[in-house]
Each structure stands twice: as structure tokens, then as C-alpha cells.
Coordinates of C-alpha atoms in Angstrom, one line a residue:
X1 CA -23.4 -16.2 -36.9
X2 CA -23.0 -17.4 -33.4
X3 CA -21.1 -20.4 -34.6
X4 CA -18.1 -18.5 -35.8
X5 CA -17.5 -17.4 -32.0
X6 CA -13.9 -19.0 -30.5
X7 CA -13.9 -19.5 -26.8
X8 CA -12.0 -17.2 -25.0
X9 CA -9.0 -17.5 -22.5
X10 CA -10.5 -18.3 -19.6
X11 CA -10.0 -15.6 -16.4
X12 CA -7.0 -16.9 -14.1
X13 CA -8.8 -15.3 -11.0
X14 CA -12.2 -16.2 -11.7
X15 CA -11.4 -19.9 -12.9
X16 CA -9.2 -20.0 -9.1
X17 CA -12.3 -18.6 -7.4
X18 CA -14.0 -21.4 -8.4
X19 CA -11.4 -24.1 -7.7
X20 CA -11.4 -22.6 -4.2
X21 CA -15.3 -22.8 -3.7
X22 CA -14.8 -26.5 -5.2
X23 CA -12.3 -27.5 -2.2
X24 CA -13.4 -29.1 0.3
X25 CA -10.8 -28.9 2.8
X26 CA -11.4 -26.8 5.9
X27 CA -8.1 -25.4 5.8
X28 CA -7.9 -23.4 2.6
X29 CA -7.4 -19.5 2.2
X30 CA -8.2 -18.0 -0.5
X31 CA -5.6 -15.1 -1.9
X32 CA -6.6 -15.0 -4.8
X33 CA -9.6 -12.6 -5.2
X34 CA -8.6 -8.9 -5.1
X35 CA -11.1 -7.7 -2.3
X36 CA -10.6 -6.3 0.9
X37 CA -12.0 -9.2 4.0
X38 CA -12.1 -8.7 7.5
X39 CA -11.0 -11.4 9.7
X40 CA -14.1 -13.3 10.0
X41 CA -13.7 -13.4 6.1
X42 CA -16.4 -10.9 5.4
X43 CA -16.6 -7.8 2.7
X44 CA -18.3 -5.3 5.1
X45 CA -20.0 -2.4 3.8
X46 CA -18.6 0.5 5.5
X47 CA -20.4 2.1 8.2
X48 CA -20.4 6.1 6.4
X49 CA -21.0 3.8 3.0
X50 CA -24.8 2.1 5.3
X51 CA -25.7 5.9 6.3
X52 CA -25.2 7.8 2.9
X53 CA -27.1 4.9 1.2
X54 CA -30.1 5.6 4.1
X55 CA -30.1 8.8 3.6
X56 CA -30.6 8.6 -0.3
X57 CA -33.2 6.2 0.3
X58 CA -34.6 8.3 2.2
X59 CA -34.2 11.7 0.2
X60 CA -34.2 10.8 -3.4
X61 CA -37.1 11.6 -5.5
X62 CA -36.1 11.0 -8.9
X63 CA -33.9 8.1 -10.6
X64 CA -33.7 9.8 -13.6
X65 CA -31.0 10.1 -16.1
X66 CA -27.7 12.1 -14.8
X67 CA -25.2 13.7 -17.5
X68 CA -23.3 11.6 -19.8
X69 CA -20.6 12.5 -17.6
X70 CA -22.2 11.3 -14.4
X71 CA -23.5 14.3 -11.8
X72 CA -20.9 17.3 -11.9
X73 CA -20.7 17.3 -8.1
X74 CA -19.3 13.2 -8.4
X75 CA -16.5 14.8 -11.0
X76 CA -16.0 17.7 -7.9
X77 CA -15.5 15.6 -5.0
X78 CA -13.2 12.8 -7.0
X79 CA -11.0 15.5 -8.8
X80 CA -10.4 16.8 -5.2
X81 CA -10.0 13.9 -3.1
X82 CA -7.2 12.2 -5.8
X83 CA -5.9 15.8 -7.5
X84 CA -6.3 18.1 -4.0
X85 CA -4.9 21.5 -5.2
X86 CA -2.4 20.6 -7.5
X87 CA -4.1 21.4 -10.5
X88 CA -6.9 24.2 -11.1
X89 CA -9.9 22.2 -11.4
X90 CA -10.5 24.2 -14.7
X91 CA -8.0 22.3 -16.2
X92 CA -9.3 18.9 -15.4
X93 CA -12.1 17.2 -17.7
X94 CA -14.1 14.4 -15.6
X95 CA -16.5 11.6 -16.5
X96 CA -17.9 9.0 -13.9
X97 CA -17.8 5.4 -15.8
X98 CA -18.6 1.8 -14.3
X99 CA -16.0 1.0 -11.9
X100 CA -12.2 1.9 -12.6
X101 CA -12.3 -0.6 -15.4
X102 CA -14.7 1.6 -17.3
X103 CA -12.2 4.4 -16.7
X104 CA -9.6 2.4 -18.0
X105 CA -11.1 1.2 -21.2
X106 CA -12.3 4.5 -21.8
X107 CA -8.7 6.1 -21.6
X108 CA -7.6 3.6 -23.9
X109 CA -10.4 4.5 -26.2
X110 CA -9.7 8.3 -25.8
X111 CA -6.2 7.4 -26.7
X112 CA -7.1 5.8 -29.6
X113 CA -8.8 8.6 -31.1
X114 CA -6.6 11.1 -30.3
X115 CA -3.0 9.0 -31.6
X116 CA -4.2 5.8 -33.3
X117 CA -0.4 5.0 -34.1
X118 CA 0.1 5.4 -30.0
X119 CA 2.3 2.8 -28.2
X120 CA 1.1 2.3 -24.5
X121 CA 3.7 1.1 -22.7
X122 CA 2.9 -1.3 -19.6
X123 CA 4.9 -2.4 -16.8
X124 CA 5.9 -6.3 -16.3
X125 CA 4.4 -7.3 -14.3
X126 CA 0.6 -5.4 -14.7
X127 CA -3.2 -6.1 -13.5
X128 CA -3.8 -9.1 -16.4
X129 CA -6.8 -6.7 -17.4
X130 CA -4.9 -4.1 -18.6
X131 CA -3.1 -6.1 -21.2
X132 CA -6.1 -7.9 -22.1
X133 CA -8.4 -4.4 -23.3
X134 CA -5.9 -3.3 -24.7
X135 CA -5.2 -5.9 -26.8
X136 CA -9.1 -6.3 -27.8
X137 CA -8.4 -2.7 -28.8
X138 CA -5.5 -3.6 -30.9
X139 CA -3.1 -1.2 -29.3
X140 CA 0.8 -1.7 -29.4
X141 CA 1.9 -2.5 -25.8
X142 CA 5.5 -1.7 -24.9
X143 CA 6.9 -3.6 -21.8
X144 CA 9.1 -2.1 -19.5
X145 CA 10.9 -3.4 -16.4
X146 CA 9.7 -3.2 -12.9
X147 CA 9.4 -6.1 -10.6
X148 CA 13.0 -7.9 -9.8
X149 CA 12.4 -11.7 -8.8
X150 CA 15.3 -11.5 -6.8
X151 CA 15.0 -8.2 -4.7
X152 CA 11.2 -7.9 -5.0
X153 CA 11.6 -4.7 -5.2
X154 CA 11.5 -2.2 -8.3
X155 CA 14.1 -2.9 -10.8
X156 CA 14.1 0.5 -11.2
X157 CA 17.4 1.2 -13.4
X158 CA 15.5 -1.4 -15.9
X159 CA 12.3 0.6 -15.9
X160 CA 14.1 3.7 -16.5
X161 CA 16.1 2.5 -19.3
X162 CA 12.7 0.8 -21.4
X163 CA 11.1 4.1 -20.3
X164 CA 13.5 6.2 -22.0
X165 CA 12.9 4.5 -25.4
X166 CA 9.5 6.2 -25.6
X167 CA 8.2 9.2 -28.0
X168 CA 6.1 11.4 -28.4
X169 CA 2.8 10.4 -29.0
X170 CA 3.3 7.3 -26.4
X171 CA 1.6 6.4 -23.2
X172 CA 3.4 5.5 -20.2
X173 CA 0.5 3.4 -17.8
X174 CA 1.8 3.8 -14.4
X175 CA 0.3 2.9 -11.0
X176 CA -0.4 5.7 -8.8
X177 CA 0.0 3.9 -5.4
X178 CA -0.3 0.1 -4.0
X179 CA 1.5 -1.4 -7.8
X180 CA -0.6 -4.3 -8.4
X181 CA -0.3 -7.5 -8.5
X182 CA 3.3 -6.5 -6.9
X183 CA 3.1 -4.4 -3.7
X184 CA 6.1 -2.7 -5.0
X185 CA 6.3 0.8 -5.1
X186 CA 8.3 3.6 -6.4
X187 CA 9.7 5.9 -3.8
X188 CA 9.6 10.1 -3.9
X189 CA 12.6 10.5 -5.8
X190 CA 12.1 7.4 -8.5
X191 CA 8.8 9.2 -9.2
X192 CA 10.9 12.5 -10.1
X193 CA 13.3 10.5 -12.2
X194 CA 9.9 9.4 -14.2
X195 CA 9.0 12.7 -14.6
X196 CA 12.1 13.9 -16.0
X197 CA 11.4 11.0 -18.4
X198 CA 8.2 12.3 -19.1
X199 CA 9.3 15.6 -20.4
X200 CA 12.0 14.0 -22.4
X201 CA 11.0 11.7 -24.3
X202 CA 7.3 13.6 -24.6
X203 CA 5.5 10.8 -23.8
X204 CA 1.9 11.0 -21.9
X205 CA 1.7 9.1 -18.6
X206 CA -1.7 7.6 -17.8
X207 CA -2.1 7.0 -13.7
X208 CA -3.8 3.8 -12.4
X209 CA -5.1 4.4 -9.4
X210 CA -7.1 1.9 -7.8
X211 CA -6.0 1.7 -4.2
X212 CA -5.7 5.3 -2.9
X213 CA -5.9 5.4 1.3
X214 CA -4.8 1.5 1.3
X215 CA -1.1 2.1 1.4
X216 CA 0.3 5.1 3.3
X217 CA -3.0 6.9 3.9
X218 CA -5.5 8.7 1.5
X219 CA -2.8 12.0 1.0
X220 CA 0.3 10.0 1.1
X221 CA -0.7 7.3 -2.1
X222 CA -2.5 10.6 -3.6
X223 CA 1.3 12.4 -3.7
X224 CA 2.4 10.9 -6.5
X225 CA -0.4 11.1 -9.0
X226 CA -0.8 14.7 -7.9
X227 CA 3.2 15.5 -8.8
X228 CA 2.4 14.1 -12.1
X229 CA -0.2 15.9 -13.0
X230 CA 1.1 19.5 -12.0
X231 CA 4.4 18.5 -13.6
X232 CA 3.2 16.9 -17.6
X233 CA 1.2 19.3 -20.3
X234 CA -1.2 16.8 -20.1
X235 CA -2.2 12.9 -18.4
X236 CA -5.3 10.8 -18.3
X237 CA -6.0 9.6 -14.7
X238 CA -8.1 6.4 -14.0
X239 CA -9.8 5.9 -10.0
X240 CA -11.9 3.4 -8.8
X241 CA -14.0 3.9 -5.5
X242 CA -14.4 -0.1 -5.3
X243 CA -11.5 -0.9 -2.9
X244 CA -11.3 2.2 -0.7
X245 CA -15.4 2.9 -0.3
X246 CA -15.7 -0.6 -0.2
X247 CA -18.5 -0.7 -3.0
X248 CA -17.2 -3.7 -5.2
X249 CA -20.7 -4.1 -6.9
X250 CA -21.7 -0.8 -7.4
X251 CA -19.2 0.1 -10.5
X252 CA -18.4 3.5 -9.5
X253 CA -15.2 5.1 -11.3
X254 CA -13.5 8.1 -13.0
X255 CA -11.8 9.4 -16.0
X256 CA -10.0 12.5 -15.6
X257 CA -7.5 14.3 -18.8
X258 CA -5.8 16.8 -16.6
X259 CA -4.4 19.5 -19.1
X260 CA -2.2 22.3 -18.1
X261 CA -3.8 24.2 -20.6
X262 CA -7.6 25.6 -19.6
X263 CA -8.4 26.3 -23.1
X264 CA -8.4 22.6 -23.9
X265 CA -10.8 21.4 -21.1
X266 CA -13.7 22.1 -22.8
X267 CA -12.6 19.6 -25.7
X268 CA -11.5 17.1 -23.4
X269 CA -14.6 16.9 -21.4
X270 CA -16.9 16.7 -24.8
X271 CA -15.2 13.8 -26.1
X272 CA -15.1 11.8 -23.0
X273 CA -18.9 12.8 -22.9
X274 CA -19.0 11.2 -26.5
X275 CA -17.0 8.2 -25.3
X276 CA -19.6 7.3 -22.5
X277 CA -22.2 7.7 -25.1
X278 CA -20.9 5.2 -27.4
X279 CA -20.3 2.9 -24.5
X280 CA -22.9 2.7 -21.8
X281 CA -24.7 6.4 -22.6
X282 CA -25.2 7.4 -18.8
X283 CA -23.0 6.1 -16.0
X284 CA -24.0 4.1 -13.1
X285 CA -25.3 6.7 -10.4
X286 CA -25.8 5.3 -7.1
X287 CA -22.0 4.4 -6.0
X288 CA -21.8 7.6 -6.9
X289 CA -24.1 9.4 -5.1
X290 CA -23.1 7.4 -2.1
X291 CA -19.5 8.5 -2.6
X292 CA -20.2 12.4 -3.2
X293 CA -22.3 12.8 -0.4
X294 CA -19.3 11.0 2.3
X295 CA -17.0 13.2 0.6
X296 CA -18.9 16.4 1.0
X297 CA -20.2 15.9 4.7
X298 CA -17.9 16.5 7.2
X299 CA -19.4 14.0 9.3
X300 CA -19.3 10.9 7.1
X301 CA -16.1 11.4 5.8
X302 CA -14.6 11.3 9.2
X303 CA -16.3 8.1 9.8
X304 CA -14.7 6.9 6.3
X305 CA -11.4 8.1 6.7
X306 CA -11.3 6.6 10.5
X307 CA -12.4 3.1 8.9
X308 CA -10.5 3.6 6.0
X309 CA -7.6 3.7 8.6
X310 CA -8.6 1.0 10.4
X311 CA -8.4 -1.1 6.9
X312 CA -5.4 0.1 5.7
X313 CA -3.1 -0.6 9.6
X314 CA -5.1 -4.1 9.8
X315 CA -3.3 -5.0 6.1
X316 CA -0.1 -3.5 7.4
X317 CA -0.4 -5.7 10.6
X318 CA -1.0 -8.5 8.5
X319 CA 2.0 -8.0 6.7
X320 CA 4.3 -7.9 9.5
X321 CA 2.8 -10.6 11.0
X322 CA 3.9 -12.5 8.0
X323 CA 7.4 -10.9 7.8
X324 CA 7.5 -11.5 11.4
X325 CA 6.3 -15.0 11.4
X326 CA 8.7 -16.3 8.0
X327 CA 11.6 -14.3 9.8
X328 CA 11.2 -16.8 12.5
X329 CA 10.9 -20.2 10.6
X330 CA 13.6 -19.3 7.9
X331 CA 16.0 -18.0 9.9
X332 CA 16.4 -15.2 7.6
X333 CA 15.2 -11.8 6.6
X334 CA 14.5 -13.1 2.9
X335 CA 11.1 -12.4 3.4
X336 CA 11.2 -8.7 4.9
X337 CA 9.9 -7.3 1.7
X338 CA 6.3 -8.2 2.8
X339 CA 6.5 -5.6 5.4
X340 CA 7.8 -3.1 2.7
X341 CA 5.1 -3.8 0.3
X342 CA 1.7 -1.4 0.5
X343 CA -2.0 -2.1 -0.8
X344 CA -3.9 -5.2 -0.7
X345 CA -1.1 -7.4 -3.1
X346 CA 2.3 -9.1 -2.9
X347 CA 4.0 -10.8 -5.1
X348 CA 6.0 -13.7 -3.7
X349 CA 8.4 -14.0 -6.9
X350 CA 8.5 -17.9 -6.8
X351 CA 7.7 -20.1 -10.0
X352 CA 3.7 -21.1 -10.6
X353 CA 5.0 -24.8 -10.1
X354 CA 5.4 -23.8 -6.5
X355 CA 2.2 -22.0 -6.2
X356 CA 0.6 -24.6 -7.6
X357 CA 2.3 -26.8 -4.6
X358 CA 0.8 -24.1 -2.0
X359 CA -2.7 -25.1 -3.8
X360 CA -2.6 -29.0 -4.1
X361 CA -0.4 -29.4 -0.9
X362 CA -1.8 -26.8 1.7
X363 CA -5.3 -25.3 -0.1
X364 CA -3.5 -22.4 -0.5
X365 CA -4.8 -20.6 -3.6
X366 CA -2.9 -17.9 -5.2
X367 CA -2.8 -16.6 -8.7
X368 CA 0.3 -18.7 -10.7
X369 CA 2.3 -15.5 -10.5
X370 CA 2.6 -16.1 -7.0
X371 CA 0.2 -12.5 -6.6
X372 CA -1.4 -13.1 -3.3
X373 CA -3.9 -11.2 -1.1
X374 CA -2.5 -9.9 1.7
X375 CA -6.5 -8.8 2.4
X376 CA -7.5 -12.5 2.6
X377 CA -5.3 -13.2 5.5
X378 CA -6.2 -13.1 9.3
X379 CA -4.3 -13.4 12.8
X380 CA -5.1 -17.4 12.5
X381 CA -4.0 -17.9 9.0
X382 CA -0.9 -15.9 8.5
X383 CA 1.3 -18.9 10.7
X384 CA -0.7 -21.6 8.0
X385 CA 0.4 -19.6 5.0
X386 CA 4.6 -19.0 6.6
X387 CA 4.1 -22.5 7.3
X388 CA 3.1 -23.7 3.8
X389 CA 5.8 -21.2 2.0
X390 CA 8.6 -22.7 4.1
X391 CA 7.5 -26.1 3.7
X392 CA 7.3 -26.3 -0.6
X393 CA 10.8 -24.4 -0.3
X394 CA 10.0 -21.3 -1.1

């Protein structure tokens, strides 16, 4: 059997990781892998994440199963901390899965059920992982517009324009704050144009999001998805707790099918309790746990949001820094995007030859569409990386 197996694609990120480990130079940065680093180069574990965890080690008596949906009070905090008020939380079905790719791949799958003809339409640029489940699903991807190489900004007339050629029955996959692998964001108003969209062509958006409290703050990046939601009959909404609780490793995610009608709730939340069943049966539980108990003590989720903070104004430092610092060696404000970008990514919007000049030239290791961790910078290495950029012509 196991001879009919064809070797996959191997995984851009993961195959640079291990270039970068394989370097020997003393010099490189690494800005490729999409975790948060402090400036000694470390992933801490956040100070209310080290006290919850103590606390359930030293409280828990049981590590038996939870719900197929995960524990009800993990679907209360999340709906809360991403929805707030916008929607009556009768209206919102909630099922914890492994990390926010587990929420993703299960949208995808509730999709499937629900419209098997449905064409899920993805904007160019995306996270690589998107594309890649749904294609393993066999689901018709639709492009549309959204990074411009020469603004790197939103080409936002262009992503309107694809968008409109939806139906009913479609998806439209959109990223609720901190676009990745871009840093480009839509502003207040370009989200109402997208609504407007939504209600006329029919189409159901599905929110990605991944970053909320690393661009403008945990409300701010929340505004969006929130709108949304209130706005559409109906959405599927995808969040990770990796990035902003800083618990990479412990797969901890949500799916949530917001429906602005109560009555079908009860429907929703049954077949995303079926979904998890066919997948994994019962979710992870300890990320979990660990994130439900900081959001529901007043205490620790102080001491979150105040680190939190402190994550978020150290990347937007970093970024001007950079802005700053390329301003200065180019003689130009070509490079004042990077200020304007939010969340942990930028996208350069140079060729991969060049990129691949950053690497072999200066140990500077980016992914080849110039996506680049603005996370894995510090006060030392942001003058190396301008340096590098302006040197291979950038």
C-alpha cells in the first residue's frame, strides 16, 4: 500500500527553518518563522499564561474527557473576547479545535457539507495553509485582488471588483486583523464597502482571525470581525489563542457559525459537535483552560492585556525603527509602509531572486515572497536587515 504514496511539496517555512539552523554564520536573522520573539530571541511564556497553568496544577482533579465541543465556559470567554456584544451569544455556535488551523479546516469541512458546489474565494496573497487544505478538500478557490506590489498597500478597487463576481452559496475568507503574510489592512470604511458586497452578491464571509491584540489593540483588530458578524445572516469565524496567549504548542482554537437567526444555533452547534467527532473526537483542553481562566479573572487578564500591550508597541517600535532606519539610507520614504503595516508580518513586495540574495549574501532568511517577521527583529538587527535591503537593491 505504502508504496503508492507520492511525496509531497515540501513546507516553504519549515524547509527555511531548517536552512537557518544549518547556517553557520553568526550574523543571520531568522524572519521566517511566524512566532512572536523577544529581543534576546526568546518565545516567553506569558507571565498570566505561568500563573493560570500553576493554579490548574494545583487545582485540577480530573483529566477527563471535556465535550466534543471543548468546555462551554472556553466557547464563553472566546465568543466574548472576539464577538463582545455584537451578537446575542444565543446566536453563536462554538467548538474549541486544535489551534486555529483546526478551526480552519473544520470551517472548510462544515462548508462542505452544507454547499458542496461552494466556491471559497481567497485573497492573493493568503497564509500558504489556507490554499493548501483546501485544496486536499477539493474545494474551488476563487482569487481575488488584495496586495499591490507597488503601493504595498490594499489594491482595494481590485478586491472589490473579484469580490463582486461572487454568489450565493460562496465563501469570501477574509482576515479579521494583522492580513497575513502582508501587514496590509483594510481601513473602517473598505470594511463597509465589503459588507455591502456581502449582502449583494449573498455570499458568506468566513473571518480569519489569528492576530487579535497584535495590531491596534485587542478591541481595535476585534472591530472589524464584530461589524461583520452583526451585519451578514450568517459567517463562520476562525481564532487562534497561539500568537496573542503566547501558547504556540498547546493547539488551542475556535470555530464559531454566528447566525442572526437563534432558531438555527442549535443545528449549527450539533454539526460542529459531529465535525470534531469525525476529526479528533474531543479537543485539546489544557490551552484552553489556561485561556478561560485569564479571561475570566480580573486579575490575570490585566496582567495579559498589560503584556499583551507591551508585545504589540515593541513590534510597532520595531517597525518604525525600520521605516526610520531605510528612510535614512535610501533617501526616500519608499519604505514608510512598514510603519503602516500591523501584526507580526510584512510583505516587502520584491522578487524571491532578491530574497534569495538577502539569504545567500547577508543570512537573512525570509520566505520567497519576501513575507518577513517583523517579530524576529530586535534594536541590534533592524540597521543589519535596512542594511542588507538597500544593498541587493531593493
Amino acid at each position: 500500500m505504502f508504496e503508492n504514496l507520492q511525496a509531497q511539496p515540501a513546507d516553504k517555512i519549515l524547509t527555511l527553518m531548517q536552512m537557518y539552523k544549518d547556517d553557520p554564520r553568526d550574523t543571520k536573522i531568522d524572519l521566517g518563522v511566524g512566532v512572536y520573539k523577544d529581543a534576546s530571541g526568546l518565545t516567553p511564556v506569558m507571565r498570566a499564561v505561568k500563573s493560570a497553568e500553576h493554579r490548574i496544577w494545583e487545582n485540577q482533579d480530573s483529566k477527563s474527557y471535556t465535550g466534543l465541543a471543548g468546555d462551554p465556559a472556553f466557547g464563553d470567554a472566546m465568543v466574548k473576547m472576539v464577538l463582545g456584544d455584537a451578537v446575542p451569544r444565543a446566536n453563536v455556535a462554538a467548538a474549541a479545535t486544535p489551534g486555529g488551523t483546526g478551526a480552519i479546516r473544520q470551517a472548510f469541512e462544515m462548508i462542505q457539507m452544507a454547499r458542496p458546489d461552494a466556491r471559497v474565494f481567497v485573497s492573493d496573497p493568503t497564509w500558504p495553509n489556507h490554499l493548501s487544505i483546501l485544496k486536499y478538500l477539493g474545494m474551488a478557490v476563487v482569487p481575488y485582488r488584495y496586495f499591490d506590489d507597488e503601493t504595498r498597500g490594499v489594491d482595494f478597487d481590485g478586491m472589490l471588483a473579484d469580490l463582486k463576481t461572487a454568489h450565493k452559496g460562496d465563501v469570501i475568507l477574509l482576515h479579521g486583523c494583522c492580513h497575513n503574510p502582508t501587514g496590509a489592512n483594510l481601513n473602517a470604511a473598505q470594511w463597509d464597502e465589503v459588507i455591502k458586497v456581502l449582502h449583494d452578491t449573498g455570499a458568506t464571509p468566513m473571518i480569519d482571525i489569528a492576530y487579535q491584540g497584535f495590531g491596534d489593540g485587542l478591541e481595535v483588530d476585534a472591530a472589524a470581525t464584530r461589524k461583520v458578524a452583526a451585519s451578514v445572516p450568517e459567517c463562520l469565524i476562525a481564532a487562534s489563542c497561539s500568537k496573542n496567549f503566547g501558547i504556540y504548542r498547546e493547539r488551542t482554537g475556535i470555530l464559531m457559525a454566528v447566525s442572526s437567526d437563534a432558531s438555527a444555533q442549535k443545528l449549527n452547534q450539533g454539526t460542529l459537535a459531529f465535525l470534531n467527532r469525525q476529526n479528533f473526537s474531543f479537543p485539546p483542553d489544557h490551552g484552553a483552560r489556561i485561556v478561560t481562566m485569564i479571561l475570566n479573572d480580573d486579575a490575570l487578564r490585566a496582567d495579559w492585556m498589560a503584556e499583551l500591550e507591551d508585545i504589540r508597541n515593541t513590534m510597532l517600535g520595531l517597525r518604525s525603527q525600520l521605516a526610520g532606519e531605510l528612510q535614512r539610507l535610501a533617501g526616500s520614504d519608499r519604505f514608510g509602509f512598514l510603519a503602516e503595516h500591523r501584526g507580526m508580518f510584512s510583505r516587502l513586495g520584491t522578487t524571491p531572486e532578491m530574497v534569495e540574495k538577502l539569504r545567500a549574501d547577508h543570512g537573512i532568511y525570509m520566505v520567497g515572497d519576501s513575507r518577513m517577521n517583523i517579530a524576529g527583529l530586535n534594536a541590534k538587527t533592524v540597521p543589519i536587515l535596512a542594511k542588507a535591503i538597500i544593498d541587493v537593491g531593493i
